[in-house]
Structure formats: C-alpha cells, structure tokens
Short mmCIF file of C-alpha atoms in Angstrom, two decimals:
data_model
loop_
_atom_site.label_atom_id
_atom_site.label_comp_id
_atom_site.label_asym_id
_atom_site.label_seq_id
_atom_site.Cartn_x
_atom_site.Cartn_y
_atom_site.Cartn_z
CA UNK A 29 -17.52 14.56 29.16
CA UNK A 30 -16.33 14.71 25.60
CA UNK A 31 -16.87 11.00 25.27
CA UNK A 32 -20.36 11.30 26.70
CA UNK A 33 -21.22 14.16 24.39
CA UNK A 34 -19.93 12.36 21.33
CA UNK A 35 -22.86 10.01 21.82
CA UNK A 36 -25.12 12.97 21.41
CA UNK A 37 -23.25 13.94 18.31
CA UNK A 38 -24.57 10.77 16.72
CA UNK A 39 -28.12 11.53 17.83
CA UNK A 40 -27.92 15.17 16.89
CA UNK A 41 -27.74 18.08 19.25
CA UNK A 42 -28.69 21.73 19.19
CA UNK A 43 -27.04 24.71 20.74
CA UNK A 44 -29.75 26.93 22.17
CA UNK A 45 -29.84 30.53 23.36
CA UNK A 46 -32.45 31.70 25.82
CA UNK A 47 -33.67 35.26 26.13
CA UNK A 48 -35.87 36.30 29.02
CA UNK A 49 -36.02 37.00 32.71
CA UNK A 50 -36.68 33.53 33.97
CA UNK A 51 -33.95 31.68 32.19
CA UNK A 52 -32.83 29.83 35.32
CA UNK A 53 -36.29 28.53 35.90
CA UNK A 54 -36.17 27.03 32.48
CA UNK A 55 -33.12 25.08 33.62
CA UNK A 56 -35.02 23.75 36.62
CA UNK A 57 -38.05 22.86 34.54
CA UNK A 58 -35.81 20.95 32.16
CA UNK A 59 -34.28 19.12 35.09
CA UNK A 60 -37.67 18.19 36.40
CA UNK A 61 -38.68 16.75 33.05
CA UNK A 62 -35.47 14.84 32.70
CA UNK A 63 -34.15 16.88 29.78
CA UNK A 64 -30.41 16.62 29.85
CA UNK A 65 -28.53 19.87 29.33
CA UNK A 66 -24.85 20.53 29.11
CA UNK A 67 -22.41 23.36 28.46
CA UNK A 68 -24.71 25.78 30.26
CA UNK A 69 -23.09 29.20 30.26
CA UNK A 70 -23.72 32.88 29.95
CA UNK A 71 -22.87 34.42 26.64
CA UNK A 72 -23.28 38.13 26.09
CA UNK A 73 -25.82 38.33 28.87
CA UNK A 74 -27.89 35.44 27.56
CA UNK A 75 -28.07 31.90 28.78
CA UNK A 76 -26.98 29.31 26.28
CA UNK A 77 -26.81 25.57 26.49
CA UNK A 78 -26.82 22.43 24.43
CA UNK A 79 -29.38 19.69 24.32
CA UNK A 80 -30.39 16.68 22.31
CA UNK A 81 -32.25 17.70 19.20
CA UNK A 82 -35.21 15.45 19.96
CA UNK A 83 -35.59 17.10 23.39
CA UNK A 84 -35.89 20.49 21.78
CA UNK A 85 -39.59 20.08 21.01
CA UNK A 86 -40.31 19.21 24.62
CA UNK A 87 -39.06 22.70 25.41
CA UNK A 88 -42.01 24.37 23.73
CA UNK A 89 -44.59 24.15 26.56
CA UNK A 90 -41.98 25.38 29.00
CA UNK A 91 -41.10 28.28 26.79
CA UNK A 92 -44.77 29.34 26.60
CA UNK A 93 -45.22 29.00 30.31
CA UNK A 94 -42.14 30.98 31.28
CA UNK A 95 -42.46 33.56 28.50
CA UNK A 96 -38.87 33.23 27.38
CA UNK A 97 -37.57 33.25 23.83
CA UNK A 98 -35.53 30.35 22.60
CA UNK A 99 -33.46 30.45 19.47
CA UNK A 100 -31.34 27.72 17.94
CA UNK A 101 -27.79 28.88 17.55
CA UNK A 102 -26.31 25.86 15.94
CA UNK A 103 -27.31 22.40 14.85
CA UNK A 104 -24.62 19.86 15.39
CA UNK A 105 -24.43 16.15 14.81
CA UNK A 106 -24.81 13.36 12.39
CA UNK A 107 -28.50 13.78 11.47
CA UNK A 108 -27.98 17.39 10.45
CA UNK A 109 -24.79 16.53 8.70
CA UNK A 110 -26.59 13.77 6.87
CA UNK A 111 -29.40 16.07 5.85
CA UNK A 112 -26.94 18.51 4.37
CA UNK A 113 -25.17 15.63 2.72
CA UNK A 114 -28.33 14.30 1.10
CA UNK A 115 -28.82 17.59 -0.63
CA UNK A 116 -25.41 17.18 -2.26
CA UNK A 117 -25.94 13.70 -3.53
CA UNK A 118 -23.31 13.85 -6.24
CA UNK A 119 -20.66 14.73 -3.73
CA UNK A 120 -21.77 11.86 -1.54
CA UNK A 121 -21.58 9.44 -4.42
CA UNK A 122 -18.20 10.84 -5.36
CA UNK A 123 -16.96 10.15 -1.87
CA UNK A 124 -18.33 6.63 -1.86
CA UNK A 125 -16.90 5.99 -5.30
CA UNK A 126 -13.55 7.32 -4.23
CA UNK A 127 -13.39 4.99 -1.25
CA UNK A 128 -14.53 2.09 -3.36
CA UNK A 129 -11.93 2.78 -6.03
CA UNK A 130 -9.22 3.24 -3.45
CA UNK A 131 -10.16 -0.07 -1.94
CA UNK A 132 -10.41 -2.05 -5.15
CA UNK A 133 -7.32 -0.54 -6.71
CA UNK A 134 -5.28 -1.07 -3.61
CA UNK A 135 -6.26 -4.72 -3.61
CA UNK A 136 -4.85 -5.23 -7.09
CA UNK A 137 -1.30 -5.89 -8.17
CA UNK A 138 0.23 -2.82 -9.76
CA UNK A 139 3.73 -3.97 -10.37
CA UNK A 140 5.68 -7.18 -10.32
CA UNK A 141 9.31 -7.29 -9.29
CA UNK A 142 11.77 -10.12 -9.28
CA UNK A 143 14.77 -9.77 -7.04
CA UNK A 144 17.87 -11.88 -6.83
CA UNK A 145 17.94 -13.13 -10.40
CA UNK A 146 20.69 -11.13 -12.00
CA UNK A 147 20.64 -12.92 -15.26
CA UNK A 148 18.17 -11.35 -17.69
CA UNK A 149 17.34 -14.76 -19.12
CA UNK A 150 16.48 -16.15 -15.70
CA UNK A 151 14.52 -13.02 -14.97
CA UNK A 152 12.52 -13.52 -18.11
CA UNK A 153 11.84 -17.16 -17.32
CA UNK A 154 10.69 -16.29 -13.83
CA UNK A 155 8.49 -13.57 -15.27
CA UNK A 156 6.89 -16.06 -17.61
CA UNK A 157 6.36 -18.49 -14.78
CA UNK A 158 4.70 -15.77 -12.71
CA UNK A 159 2.50 -14.80 -15.62
CA UNK A 160 1.54 -18.44 -15.97
CA UNK A 161 0.61 -18.53 -12.31
CA UNK A 162 -1.62 -15.52 -12.81
CA UNK A 163 0.62 -12.88 -11.32
CA UNK A 164 0.36 -9.81 -13.48
CA UNK A 165 -0.79 -6.25 -13.36
CA UNK A 166 -4.41 -5.78 -12.44
CA UNK A 167 -4.93 -9.15 -10.80
CA UNK A 168 -6.58 -9.18 -7.39
CA UNK A 169 -4.08 -9.85 -4.63
CA UNK A 170 -6.42 -12.38 -3.06
CA UNK A 171 -6.25 -14.58 -6.11
CA UNK A 172 -2.53 -15.06 -5.74
CA UNK A 173 -1.44 -18.00 -3.66
CA UNK A 174 2.00 -16.98 -2.48
CA UNK A 175 2.95 -20.36 -1.01
CA UNK A 176 2.00 -22.14 -4.21
CA UNK A 177 4.09 -19.75 -6.29
CA UNK A 178 7.12 -20.26 -4.08
CA UNK A 179 6.69 -23.98 -4.38
CA UNK A 180 6.26 -23.78 -8.13
CA UNK A 181 9.34 -21.61 -8.56
CA UNK A 182 11.48 -23.98 -6.54
CA UNK A 183 10.28 -27.06 -8.38
CA UNK A 184 10.67 -25.52 -11.82
CA UNK A 185 14.09 -24.08 -11.12
CA UNK A 186 16.11 -26.62 -9.19
CA UNK A 187 19.11 -24.33 -9.35
CA UNK A 188 17.40 -21.92 -7.00
CA UNK A 189 18.00 -22.44 -3.33
CA UNK A 190 15.29 -20.28 -1.92
CA UNK A 191 12.29 -18.34 -3.08
CA UNK A 192 9.93 -16.04 -1.33
CA UNK A 193 6.90 -14.25 -2.68
CA UNK A 194 5.22 -11.41 -0.89
CA UNK A 195 3.34 -8.17 -1.32
CA UNK A 196 4.51 -4.76 -0.32
CA UNK A 197 1.47 -2.61 -0.79
CA UNK A 198 0.37 -3.10 -4.36
CA UNK A 199 3.67 -4.51 -5.51
CA UNK A 200 4.30 -8.20 -5.89
CA UNK A 201 7.87 -9.16 -5.11
CA UNK A 202 9.51 -12.48 -5.78
CA UNK A 203 12.86 -12.93 -4.12
CA UNK A 204 15.06 -15.80 -5.20
CA UNK A 205 18.48 -16.93 -4.16
CA UNK A 206 20.44 -19.15 -6.50
CA UNK A 207 22.39 -22.09 -5.21
CA UNK A 208 25.96 -21.02 -4.89
CA UNK A 209 27.68 -24.35 -4.58
CA UNK A 210 29.16 -25.56 -7.81
CA UNK A 211 28.93 -29.15 -8.81
CA UNK A 212 31.78 -30.48 -6.70
CA UNK A 213 34.38 -32.73 -8.16
CA UNK A 214 34.33 -36.29 -7.03
CA UNK A 215 37.44 -37.27 -8.90
CA UNK A 216 40.70 -35.41 -8.49
CA UNK A 217 40.69 -32.17 -10.41
CA UNK A 218 41.58 -28.50 -10.50
CA UNK A 219 39.58 -25.35 -10.31
CA UNK A 220 40.27 -23.04 -13.23
CA UNK A 221 39.16 -19.52 -14.02
CA UNK A 222 36.32 -19.11 -16.47
CA UNK A 223 36.93 -15.42 -17.00
CA UNK A 224 39.58 -12.77 -16.77
CA UNK A 225 39.46 -10.97 -13.49
CA UNK A 226 41.01 -9.79 -10.30
CA UNK A 227 40.83 -12.16 -7.32
CA UNK A 228 38.66 -10.54 -4.73
CA UNK A 229 38.35 -13.24 -2.15
CA UNK A 230 38.97 -16.93 -2.00
CA UNK A 231 38.22 -19.84 0.23
CA UNK A 232 40.18 -23.02 -0.23
CA UNK A 233 38.61 -26.18 1.14
CA UNK A 234 40.85 -28.69 -0.59
CA UNK A 235 43.86 -28.33 -2.83
CA UNK A 236 46.68 -25.89 -3.14
CA UNK A 237 45.90 -22.31 -4.17
CA UNK A 238 48.05 -20.97 -6.98
CA UNK A 239 46.69 -17.45 -6.82
CA UNK A 240 46.00 -15.11 -3.94
CA UNK A 241 43.87 -12.13 -3.18
CA UNK A 242 44.62 -9.29 -5.53
CA UNK A 243 46.31 -11.31 -8.24
CA UNK A 244 44.92 -10.99 -11.70
CA UNK A 245 43.96 -14.09 -13.61
CA UNK A 246 42.94 -14.77 -17.16
CA UNK A 247 40.46 -17.34 -18.37
CA UNK A 248 41.88 -20.86 -18.18
CA UNK A 249 44.35 -20.19 -15.39
CA UNK A 250 44.46 -22.78 -12.66
CA UNK A 251 43.23 -21.24 -9.46
CA UNK A 252 43.37 -24.14 -7.07
CA UNK A 253 45.55 -27.08 -7.89
CA UNK A 254 44.05 -30.47 -7.10
CA UNK A 255 46.91 -31.59 -5.00
CA UNK A 256 47.38 -32.10 -1.28
CA UNK A 257 50.99 -32.63 -0.51
CA UNK A 258 51.90 -34.92 -3.40
CA UNK A 259 48.53 -36.64 -3.55
CA UNK A 260 45.93 -35.73 -6.19
CA UNK A 261 42.60 -34.58 -4.67
CA UNK A 262 39.46 -32.92 -6.00
CA UNK A 263 40.10 -29.21 -5.53
CA UNK A 264 37.33 -27.53 -3.60
CA UNK A 265 36.73 -23.92 -2.81
CA UNK A 266 35.25 -20.66 -3.91
CA UNK A 267 37.15 -18.05 -5.80
CA UNK A 268 35.44 -14.70 -6.04
CA UNK A 269 36.87 -12.32 -8.56
CA UNK A 270 36.12 -8.90 -9.79
CA UNK A 271 35.25 -9.17 -13.42
CA UNK A 272 34.34 -6.60 -16.00
CA UNK A 273 31.70 -6.88 -18.65
CA UNK A 274 31.68 -4.29 -21.33
CA UNK A 275 29.21 -3.45 -24.00
CA UNK A 276 29.39 -1.02 -26.85
CA UNK A 277 26.49 0.21 -28.94
CA UNK A 278 25.90 2.79 -31.57
CA UNK A 279 22.76 4.13 -33.10
CA UNK A 280 21.09 6.97 -34.93
CA UNK A 281 18.89 9.48 -33.29
CA UNK A 282 16.19 8.42 -35.72
CA UNK A 283 13.40 6.14 -34.78
CA UNK A 284 11.82 4.03 -37.49
CA UNK A 285 8.56 2.29 -37.30
CA UNK A 286 5.92 1.00 -39.62
CA UNK A 287 2.38 2.29 -39.57
CA UNK A 288 -0.62 1.63 -41.76
CA UNK A 289 -0.78 4.12 -44.59
CA UNK A 290 -4.53 3.76 -45.04
CA UNK A 291 -4.40 1.87 -48.35
CA UNK A 292 -5.75 -1.63 -48.35
CA UNK A 293 -6.76 -4.28 -50.83
CA UNK A 294 -8.91 -7.32 -50.41
CA UNK A 295 -8.59 -10.80 -51.78
CA UNK A 296 -11.38 -13.32 -51.63
CA UNK A 297 -10.76 -16.99 -51.69
CA UNK A 298 -13.27 -19.78 -51.57
CA UNK A 299 -12.00 -22.80 -49.78
CA UNK A 300 -13.44 -26.14 -50.80
CA UNK A 301 -12.17 -28.68 -48.32
CA UNK A 302 -8.53 -28.04 -49.11
CA UNK A 303 -8.52 -26.31 -52.50
CA UNK A 304 -8.44 -22.56 -52.40
CA UNK A 305 -10.31 -21.04 -55.31
CA UNK A 306 -9.75 -17.41 -56.14
CA UNK A 307 -13.07 -15.63 -56.49
CA UNK A 308 -12.48 -11.90 -56.23
CA UNK A 309 -10.35 -8.92 -55.34
CA UNK A 310 -6.70 -8.52 -56.17
CA UNK A 311 -4.50 -11.42 -57.15
CA UNK A 312 -1.19 -10.02 -56.12
CA UNK A 313 -0.48 -7.66 -53.26
CA UNK A 314 0.78 -4.37 -54.71
CA UNK A 315 2.54 -3.20 -51.54
CA UNK A 316 6.09 -3.55 -50.41
CA UNK A 317 5.29 -3.76 -46.72
CA UNK A 318 1.93 -4.93 -45.55
CA UNK A 319 -0.06 -6.45 -42.73
CA UNK A 320 -2.69 -9.11 -43.25
CA UNK A 321 -6.01 -9.64 -41.56
CA UNK A 322 -7.96 -12.76 -42.32
CA UNK A 323 -11.65 -13.20 -41.94
CA UNK A 324 -13.44 -16.50 -42.38
CA UNK A 325 -17.02 -16.63 -43.41
CA UNK A 326 -18.80 -19.87 -43.28
CA UNK A 327 -21.02 -20.42 -46.25
CA UNK A 328 -23.36 -22.59 -44.23
CA UNK A 329 -23.75 -20.41 -41.16
CA UNK A 330 -25.95 -22.74 -39.16
CA UNK A 331 -23.23 -25.27 -38.97
CA UNK A 332 -20.89 -24.05 -36.30
CA UNK A 333 -18.38 -26.80 -36.61
CA UNK A 334 -15.55 -26.55 -39.09
CA UNK A 335 -17.36 -26.56 -42.37
CA UNK A 336 -15.72 -27.80 -45.46
CA UNK A 337 -16.80 -24.81 -47.50
CA UNK A 338 -15.88 -21.29 -46.49
CA UNK A 339 -14.96 -17.94 -47.91
CA UNK A 340 -11.72 -16.47 -46.73
CA UNK A 341 -11.40 -12.75 -47.05
CA UNK A 342 -7.90 -11.44 -46.73
CA UNK A 343 -7.35 -7.75 -46.25
CA UNK A 344 -3.87 -6.37 -46.91
CA UNK A 345 -2.97 -3.11 -45.29
CA UNK A 346 -0.12 -1.15 -46.71
CA UNK A 347 2.54 -0.15 -44.21
CA UNK A 348 4.78 2.82 -44.55
CA UNK A 349 7.90 3.66 -42.70
CA UNK A 350 7.87 6.66 -40.45
CA UNK A 351 11.07 8.26 -39.35
CA UNK A 352 11.08 10.22 -36.18
CA UNK A 353 14.03 12.21 -35.03
CA UNK A 354 14.39 11.89 -31.30
CA UNK A 355 16.47 14.18 -29.12
CA UNK A 356 20.08 13.10 -28.94
CA UNK A 357 20.16 12.88 -25.15
CA UNK A 358 17.11 10.64 -25.13
CA UNK A 359 18.63 8.44 -27.78
CA UNK A 360 21.85 8.20 -25.79
CA UNK A 361 19.92 7.23 -22.69
CA UNK A 362 18.12 4.52 -24.60
CA UNK A 363 21.33 3.17 -26.02
CA UNK A 364 22.90 3.18 -22.58
CA UNK A 365 19.97 1.22 -21.24
CA UNK A 366 20.29 -1.33 -24.01
CA UNK A 367 24.02 -1.58 -23.53
CA UNK A 368 23.60 -2.12 -19.80
CA UNK A 369 21.16 -4.92 -20.45
CA UNK A 370 23.63 -6.40 -22.92
CA UNK A 371 26.46 -6.28 -20.43
CA UNK A 372 24.26 -7.83 -17.78
CA UNK A 373 23.60 -10.82 -19.97
CA UNK A 374 27.14 -11.94 -19.41
CA UNK A 375 26.79 -11.88 -15.65
CA UNK A 376 26.98 -15.24 -13.99
CA UNK A 377 24.32 -16.44 -11.60
CA UNK A 378 24.80 -15.11 -8.10
CA UNK A 379 27.15 -12.35 -9.07
CA UNK A 380 27.02 -9.02 -7.37
CA UNK A 381 27.29 -5.78 -9.28
CA UNK A 382 29.74 -3.40 -7.66
CA UNK A 383 29.87 -0.59 -10.12
CA UNK A 384 28.37 0.42 -13.40
CA UNK A 385 30.21 2.88 -15.60
CA UNK A 386 28.33 4.50 -18.42
CA UNK A 387 29.87 6.75 -21.00
CA UNK A 388 28.68 8.49 -24.09
CA UNK A 389 31.67 8.32 -26.41
CA UNK A 390 30.42 10.49 -29.22
CA UNK A 391 30.54 14.26 -29.16
CA UNK A 392 27.25 16.12 -29.32
CA UNK A 393 26.22 16.31 -32.95
CA UNK A 394 28.05 13.14 -33.97
CA UNK A 395 26.29 10.51 -35.99
CA UNK A 396 25.99 7.74 -35.01
CA UNK A 397 25.76 8.12 -31.27
CA UNK A 398 28.14 5.74 -29.55
CA UNK A 399 27.85 4.55 -25.99
CA UNK A 400 29.87 2.29 -23.77
CA UNK A 401 28.94 0.54 -20.56
CA UNK A 402 31.10 -1.39 -18.19
CA UNK A 403 29.76 -3.42 -15.31
CA UNK A 404 32.08 -4.41 -12.57
CA UNK A 405 30.87 -7.42 -10.64
CA UNK A 406 32.08 -9.93 -8.14
CA UNK A 407 31.40 -13.49 -9.16
CA UNK A 408 32.58 -17.00 -8.60
CA UNK A 409 34.85 -17.72 -11.54
CA UNK A 410 36.05 -21.16 -10.49
CA UNK A 411 35.11 -24.10 -12.70
CA UNK A 412 36.18 -27.61 -11.97
CA UNK A 413 38.06 -29.62 -14.56
CA UNK A 414 39.15 -33.21 -14.06
CA UNK A 415 42.73 -34.08 -13.26
CA UNK A 416 42.86 -37.04 -15.61
CA UNK A 417 40.99 -35.98 -18.67
CA UNK A 418 39.45 -39.05 -20.21
CA UNK A 419 38.99 -39.27 -23.90
CA UNK A 420 35.69 -38.04 -25.21
CA UNK A 421 34.93 -36.11 -22.06
CA UNK A 422 35.75 -32.43 -22.60
CA UNK A 423 38.17 -30.61 -20.37
CA UNK A 424 41.42 -28.97 -21.09
CA UNK A 425 44.57 -30.88 -20.39
CA UNK A 426 45.76 -28.52 -17.74
CA UNK A 427 47.76 -30.32 -15.11
CA UNK A 428 46.89 -33.66 -16.52
CA UNK A 429 50.48 -34.52 -17.25
CA UNK A 430 51.64 -33.33 -13.85
CA UNK A 431 49.12 -35.63 -12.23
CA UNK A 432 50.33 -38.62 -14.20
CA UNK A 433 53.89 -37.84 -13.35
CA UNK A 434 52.93 -37.54 -9.72
CA UNK A 435 51.12 -40.83 -9.62
CA UNK A 436 53.92 -42.66 -11.39
CA UNK A 437 56.61 -41.31 -9.09
CA UNK B 12 -30.52 18.45 65.39
CA UNK B 13 -33.58 16.24 65.12
CA UNK B 14 -33.45 12.88 66.88
CA UNK B 15 -34.25 11.02 63.62
CA UNK B 16 -31.24 12.41 61.89
CA UNK B 17 -29.08 11.52 64.84
CA UNK B 18 -30.36 7.99 64.77
CA UNK B 19 -29.74 7.66 61.12
CA UNK B 20 -26.21 8.87 61.48
CA UNK B 21 -25.55 6.41 64.26
CA UNK B 22 -26.91 3.54 62.20
CA UNK B 23 -24.83 4.63 59.23
CA UNK B 24 -21.71 4.79 61.31
CA UNK B 25 -22.42 1.44 62.88
CA UNK B 26 -22.97 -0.32 59.57
CA UNK B 27 -20.32 1.71 57.76
CA UNK B 28 -22.76 2.80 55.10
CA UNK B 29 -21.91 6.13 53.42
CA UNK B 30 -24.09 8.74 55.14
CA UNK B 31 -25.21 10.36 51.87
CA UNK B 32 -27.21 7.24 51.03
CA UNK B 33 -28.91 6.89 54.38
CA UNK B 34 -29.43 10.53 55.16
CA UNK B 35 -30.28 11.95 51.73
CA UNK B 36 -27.31 14.31 51.77
CA UNK B 37 -25.64 15.72 48.73
CA UNK B 38 -22.29 14.30 47.70
CA UNK B 39 -19.97 17.08 46.65
CA UNK B 40 -16.72 16.33 44.88
CA UNK B 41 -14.25 19.16 44.48
CA UNK B 42 -11.29 19.07 42.11
CA UNK B 43 -8.91 21.86 43.11
CA UNK B 44 -10.62 25.16 42.45
CA UNK B 45 -11.56 24.05 38.99
CA UNK B 46 -14.44 21.67 39.13
CA UNK B 47 -17.24 20.76 41.50
CA UNK B 48 -19.60 17.83 41.08
CA UNK B 49 -22.74 17.82 43.16
CA UNK B 50 -24.79 14.64 43.32
CA UNK B 51 -28.28 14.50 44.76
CA UNK B 52 -29.19 18.15 44.20
CA UNK B 53 -32.62 19.68 43.81
CA UNK B 54 -32.13 22.16 41.01
CA UNK B 55 -30.68 25.57 40.20
CA UNK B 56 -32.01 28.52 42.11
CA UNK B 57 -29.83 31.22 40.65
CA UNK B 58 -27.17 31.18 38.00
CA UNK B 59 -24.80 33.83 36.72
CA UNK B 60 -21.17 33.64 35.59
CA UNK B 61 -19.98 34.57 39.07
CA UNK B 62 -22.60 33.03 41.31
CA UNK B 63 -24.46 29.76 41.38
CA UNK B 64 -27.03 28.69 43.94
CA UNK B 65 -27.99 25.08 44.00
CA UNK B 66 -30.96 23.74 45.92
CA UNK B 67 -30.17 20.75 48.12
CA UNK B 68 -32.53 18.36 49.88
CA UNK B 69 -32.05 20.52 52.92
CA UNK B 70 -30.83 24.05 52.45
CA UNK B 71 -28.75 25.28 49.53
CA UNK B 72 -25.19 25.45 48.26
CA UNK B 73 -23.67 28.71 47.09
CA UNK B 74 -20.75 28.60 44.69
CA UNK B 75 -18.92 31.84 43.95
CA UNK B 76 -16.23 32.23 41.33
CA UNK B 77 -15.52 33.40 37.79
CA UNK B 78 -16.67 32.08 34.45
CA UNK B 79 -18.82 29.40 35.99
CA UNK B 80 -20.11 26.93 33.45
CA UNK B 81 -22.51 24.07 34.02
CA UNK B 82 -20.73 21.46 32.01
CA UNK B 83 -23.45 18.93 32.67
CA UNK B 84 -26.87 19.46 34.13
CA UNK B 85 -28.86 16.34 34.87
CA UNK B 86 -31.33 15.21 37.48
CA UNK B 87 -28.75 13.19 39.39
CA UNK B 88 -25.76 15.46 39.26
CA UNK B 89 -24.41 18.84 38.28
CA UNK B 90 -20.87 19.41 37.11
CA UNK B 91 -19.63 22.98 37.52
CA UNK B 92 -16.44 24.22 35.99
CA UNK B 93 -14.69 27.56 36.27
CA UNK B 94 -12.48 29.36 38.73
CA UNK B 95 -14.09 28.72 42.09
CA UNK B 96 -13.42 31.11 44.96
CA UNK B 97 -15.93 30.21 47.61
CA UNK B 98 -18.34 27.54 48.73
CA UNK B 99 -21.06 28.15 51.23
CA UNK B 100 -23.78 26.02 52.80
CA UNK B 101 -26.91 27.87 53.78
#
C-alpha cells in the first residue's frame, strides 16, 4: 500500500475532511465515478480520507448534491512541494549549487601521496614525474590515466619492481616497491657491511657467514665470506641489520624573511639590436636587497615578432628583512621535522623504519634551540666486493690475500 | 436456490473455474483479525469506526470491530484494516 501510495505522492495528493450527514454516500458516489480513495477513517467524528489532487475538483458536483462540506486538511506530494520550493528560489539554487560543487570537487584530486619510496630524493623524483604526467591538486580524476602512469613510472625507474596507482576518494596514491635484489656477484667475492649496525636477520644463499643474528657489525666488516669449503665462490645472501641514523639541528626562534619595503626605482634602457643604451631613471640601484621586474616595450608595436628595437624598463623593489619571533615549541617542532627529514635522507632504498626518537635537547628559554632525531631502521647492509680485486677497479682488499693463498694451496 | 445459480455452480465445478468469476460472487480475503480485502463489492452502505456495511452483488457484508479504517477504496476492491471481531452475511 505504501508503495502504491508513493506513486500518488509524485502526482500530488490531498487529505480531505468531510462534514455532513451523508458522508458515506459521498464515498459511494466517488466509487461510482472511479475516484480512488484511501486511508478512509473517522477522526473526531468526521470522515477523512486521501485522494489524488486532480480528483479533488471532480468532488465539487458531489459536494453540492449531497450538501456536505469538504475541507482540505493537508496537501502532500511533489507538486505542492515544488510550488513551495519555487517560492524560495535562492534556496533551490543553493541546493543545486551545493550538489554540483560536491560532485565537481569530489571528482578532483585533492592530495597526492607516494608510498613505498622511503628515500626523500626518490620521493621527489616520483613527485616530479607525477606532476609531469598531470597528477596534481585540482586535476580532474578522469584525466588521469592510471595504467599509463604505472607504466611510465616503471620505465623511468628501472630500479622499481612494482608500481600501482589508484584513487581513494579524492586522494591519488602511487605505491611503489623497489627491487630488493642487489646486483649479484658473478665472480667470487664477499659481502661486506656498508654501515654500522646490529644484525637483525640474515639469509645465506652461498658462502660462509661470519656474523650471526644479534652480532654488531661496523662498516667494512665481512658479513658473508665468499668461500664454500675451501673453494672461492660469489657470496650470496641478504643481511638485514638494524641501523641508526641520527640528525642534530639547532636554530633560533626567530624567523627571517624578506618583503618589499615599498620603495622602488626604475631604470630605462633602449636596446638597439644588442647594444643597451641608457635613456632614463636611475643608473645604479641604491638598495642593498632588491627584486627586479622587467618589462619590455616594443617600439614598433605592430610588429609582433622579436623586434630589434625595444625599450626595457627595469623596476627595482627594495626588500627589507623582517624578523618574526615564533613560539619556542613551534620552532622546536619545525626543527624536529627538518631533522627527521635529514635523517631519512640516509635511509637506503627498501629500508623499514622501526622507531623514531625525537628529543629537544635544549632547556626552555635556551638559545639556540637544539633538537636531535634518531631513526632506527632495518635495511639490507650487504654490499658485494670482489674476491680478487683487479687494479683500477675499486674495492677494498678484504680477503683478497686469503683467496690467493687458498687458490695457490 | 434458483436453478440458474445451481447450473452455474455445477459448470464451475466441472470446469474447475473459480466460482467467483462465473457466479459474480465477492472474493473475501481475511488476514487474521487484522485485515479484510473484499473484491467485487458494490459500495459502502454504512461506515463508522466500529461497523462497516458493504453492499455485495447479492446481499451485504457486515464487518464489526474497532478502529476500522478503509485503507483503500476502489471500484474493484476494498481493503479494511482494524481489529475485526465479527463478519456477517445478510
């Protein structure tokens, strides 16, 4: 019934109250004329029912005939709603505008995120690539070809193993996974540590491990010896270690920046092919700091192409330094942020941050404010070096002599 | 009972046609004591919250109860809702 009546909501319906002795006869007359009624009930001693609004006018002859009084109690439905709405046009437009804005804004990119690239440099490069592909704030989502971007990322960065671009709501996310495998040694060689750290986990594929889980190593230590039994082999494996990157920064709680002071001078130069000829204004800029704006005026305006004669007007704006004292806590937060970024720069590709310690070293009131950040990360610290270092081809002589001894014996 | 009606009933039974179609009888559907649907009625004779008399092709149907509401009133069928106590064919 509700479903049926909702149809009449669209057409418009009226709730009617009948007063008079022969109310029931009105019902019968309506039936005979095919006027559909529903929700017929007695309310406070009066008959009330609902009907389609366009049927209401067919009620008039019946009402006269039966001498009953009919009053409209309520007007329900879309046509009445619409009529009321039309009177409040501004509201209607507001609603329409709201929906439109919601739709258009939700189909734009609001933020871009790159996941999986720990290295700030890589992150920056990927960001530039995305910008080049037209992924930036305010761009319509439709315009972005996700598959093409993935393809482009993988071709431009061969060191990435996998890339995926997608949208979550209004956010564009690019996920990348760097290739983990190191360039494997073909010739016999060792794996040595690139950094100081604590061995976290290791997987030996070939060679003899010299360290084990939990042992601490310093940069240059041999991790896996390129030796199987007595035979030299290329050492293979992954050595994950916990490494620490620290950064220290200090700064004042004073922010300096340059703004235009309002003073400016102009210099006019006439350029004849390649000779600049001074024609007016100041000769030398009287300011210590300044910004320059250059305006070219073609002497022969109807010739759009590069004319050989033009007047160059240079305007110099004086800049003055403004010092702003910022709250100490805010300054400390900023420094911490910078220090974290600094520490992150040392992270190797594919490393995983375990813990970040941040400390403000200075006491409140100290100048300058000093902060310290330490990032603890797990990364692959193994780096292959050849067993027999050839001349002119880098590599430290670790184990080289042992190898020669081995081969000679 | 008239012979015509008898004949009609026999034909309906023989051909397994519902008798309401052949004999112009009302079809009354009752849902518990809550709702009654009457098809093929001839209008409302009397209506009050406790009593409803419906005209049928032959005779009338009396519905007694409380808070009777005509949920739908059309030429083909009437739907009555409320607490129904009694039904009577007259």
